[in-house]
Amino acid sequence: MHTIYTFGCNDEGALGRDTSAEGSETSPGPVELQEKVVQVSAGDSHTAALTEDGRVFVWGSFRDNNGVIGLLEPMKTSSVPLLLQLDTPVVKIVSGNDHLVMLTVDGDLFTCGCGEQGQLGRVPALFANRGGRKGLQRLLVPQLVPVRGKGRRGKMRFQDAFCGAYFTFAVTQEGHIYGFGLSNYHQLGELHLYPSSSPASPLLPWPAGCPKI
């Protein structure tokens, strides 16, 4: 069994354990999670763990420019691991400062968290501020990033994903790289400086033989 140890700031429960004892935040301590964990990702105030059987547990909170927005439910943080409800096993997780990206065994991409800079790839700019009329649930519930592709299903399949603080990249099975999120310093590799709230035209193809990130 793989045990997760955490230490650091625990203001919103990002350590996933009780730190009421003096000095316990700065000393590594185990997270009470019985499942075998194969990968961990962390952001500003949240942590996620991927288990051997493809489940994802999260704890802490996501934040936006106005503060805490919650984790699985609006304005509710969690200091213990909570299971994300996904129908398909996940093979990789990556975190930005305040968003989480999950790649499934089927090659689909799911995102949740803050979407102010377009980093979720599925929330239009009009609704980026706390989900607009649909509220925070639009952001906090993991949902599919829709990217049209060729073939019978007409849906793009991905093989890899990685994040910066406020942007996301995804690599298709054909080796094309899509980016979305903040681009004020050309982070997406585009000429423009405005955020992209959905996967833009593919960037350069992934170099043949280049290892996954």
Coordinates of N, CA and C in Angstrom, one line a residue, residues 7 13 36 44 46 49 53 68 80 84 91 98 100 126 134 144 152-153 157 163 181 183 193 195 205 208:
F7 N 2.8 17.9 4.2 CA 3.1 19.0 5.1 C 3.0 20.3 4.4
G13 N -7.6 22.7 4.1 CA -7.6 21.3 4.2 C -6.8 20.6 3.2
K36 N -4.5 1.9 -2.7 CA -3.1 2.0 -3.2 C -3.1 3.2 -4.2
D44 N -2.7 25.1 -5.4 CA -2.6 26.1 -4.3 C -3.2 25.7 -3.0
H46 N -5.5 22.6 -3.0 CA -6.1 21.3 -3.2 C -5.1 20.2 -3.5
A49 N -5.4 12.5 -5.5 CA -4.7 11.2 -5.6 C -5.4 10.3 -6.5
D53 N -6.7 1.5 -9.2 CA -7.9 1.0 -10.0 C -8.6 2.2 -10.7
V68 N -12.3 31.3 -1.7 CA -12.7 29.9 -1.8 C -14.0 29.7 -2.6
V80 N -10.5 15.9 4.5 CA -10.3 14.5 4.3 C -10.6 14.1 2.9
L84 N -14.2 11.4 -6.2 CA -14.8 12.0 -7.3 C -15.7 11.0 -8.1
V91 N -6.5 7.5 -15.8 CA -5.1 7.0 -15.9 C -4.0 8.0 -15.6
D98 N -5.5 26.1 -9.3 CA -6.8 25.9 -8.8 C -7.7 25.1 -9.8
L100 N -8.2 21.0 -11.7 CA -7.8 19.6 -11.8 C -8.2 19.0 -13.2
L126 N -18.2 33.9 -20.8 CA -19.4 34.6 -20.2 C -19.8 34.0 -18.9
K134 N -25.6 29.3 -13.9 CA -25.6 27.9 -13.4 C -24.9 27.7 -12.1
L144 N -16.7 16.6 -19.1 CA -15.9 16.3 -20.3 C -15.5 17.6 -21.0
R152 N -15.7 7.7 -36.6 CA -17.0 7.3 -36.4 C -17.7 8.0 -35.2
R153 N -17.0 8.2 -34.1 CA -17.5 8.9 -33.0 C -17.4 10.4 -33.0
R157 N -9.6 11.9 -29.1 CA -9.1 11.1 -28.0 C -7.7 11.6 -27.6
C163 N -0.4 20.7 -17.0 CA -0.9 22.0 -16.7 C 0.2 22.9 -16.3
G181 N -6.7 28.3 -21.7 CA -6.4 28.9 -20.5 C -5.7 30.3 -20.7
S183 N -3.2 33.2 -21.5 CA -2.1 33.4 -22.5 C -1.6 34.8 -22.5
L193 N -2.8 37.5 -27.0 CA -2.5 37.6 -25.5 C -3.8 37.4 -24.7
P195 N -7.1 35.1 -23.1 CA -7.3 33.7 -22.7 C -8.1 32.9 -23.7
P205 N 2.6 19.4 -33.9 CA 2.5 18.0 -33.5 C 3.5 17.6 -32.4
A208 N 7.9 13.0 -32.7 CA 8.0 11.6 -32.6 C 9.1 11.1 -31.7

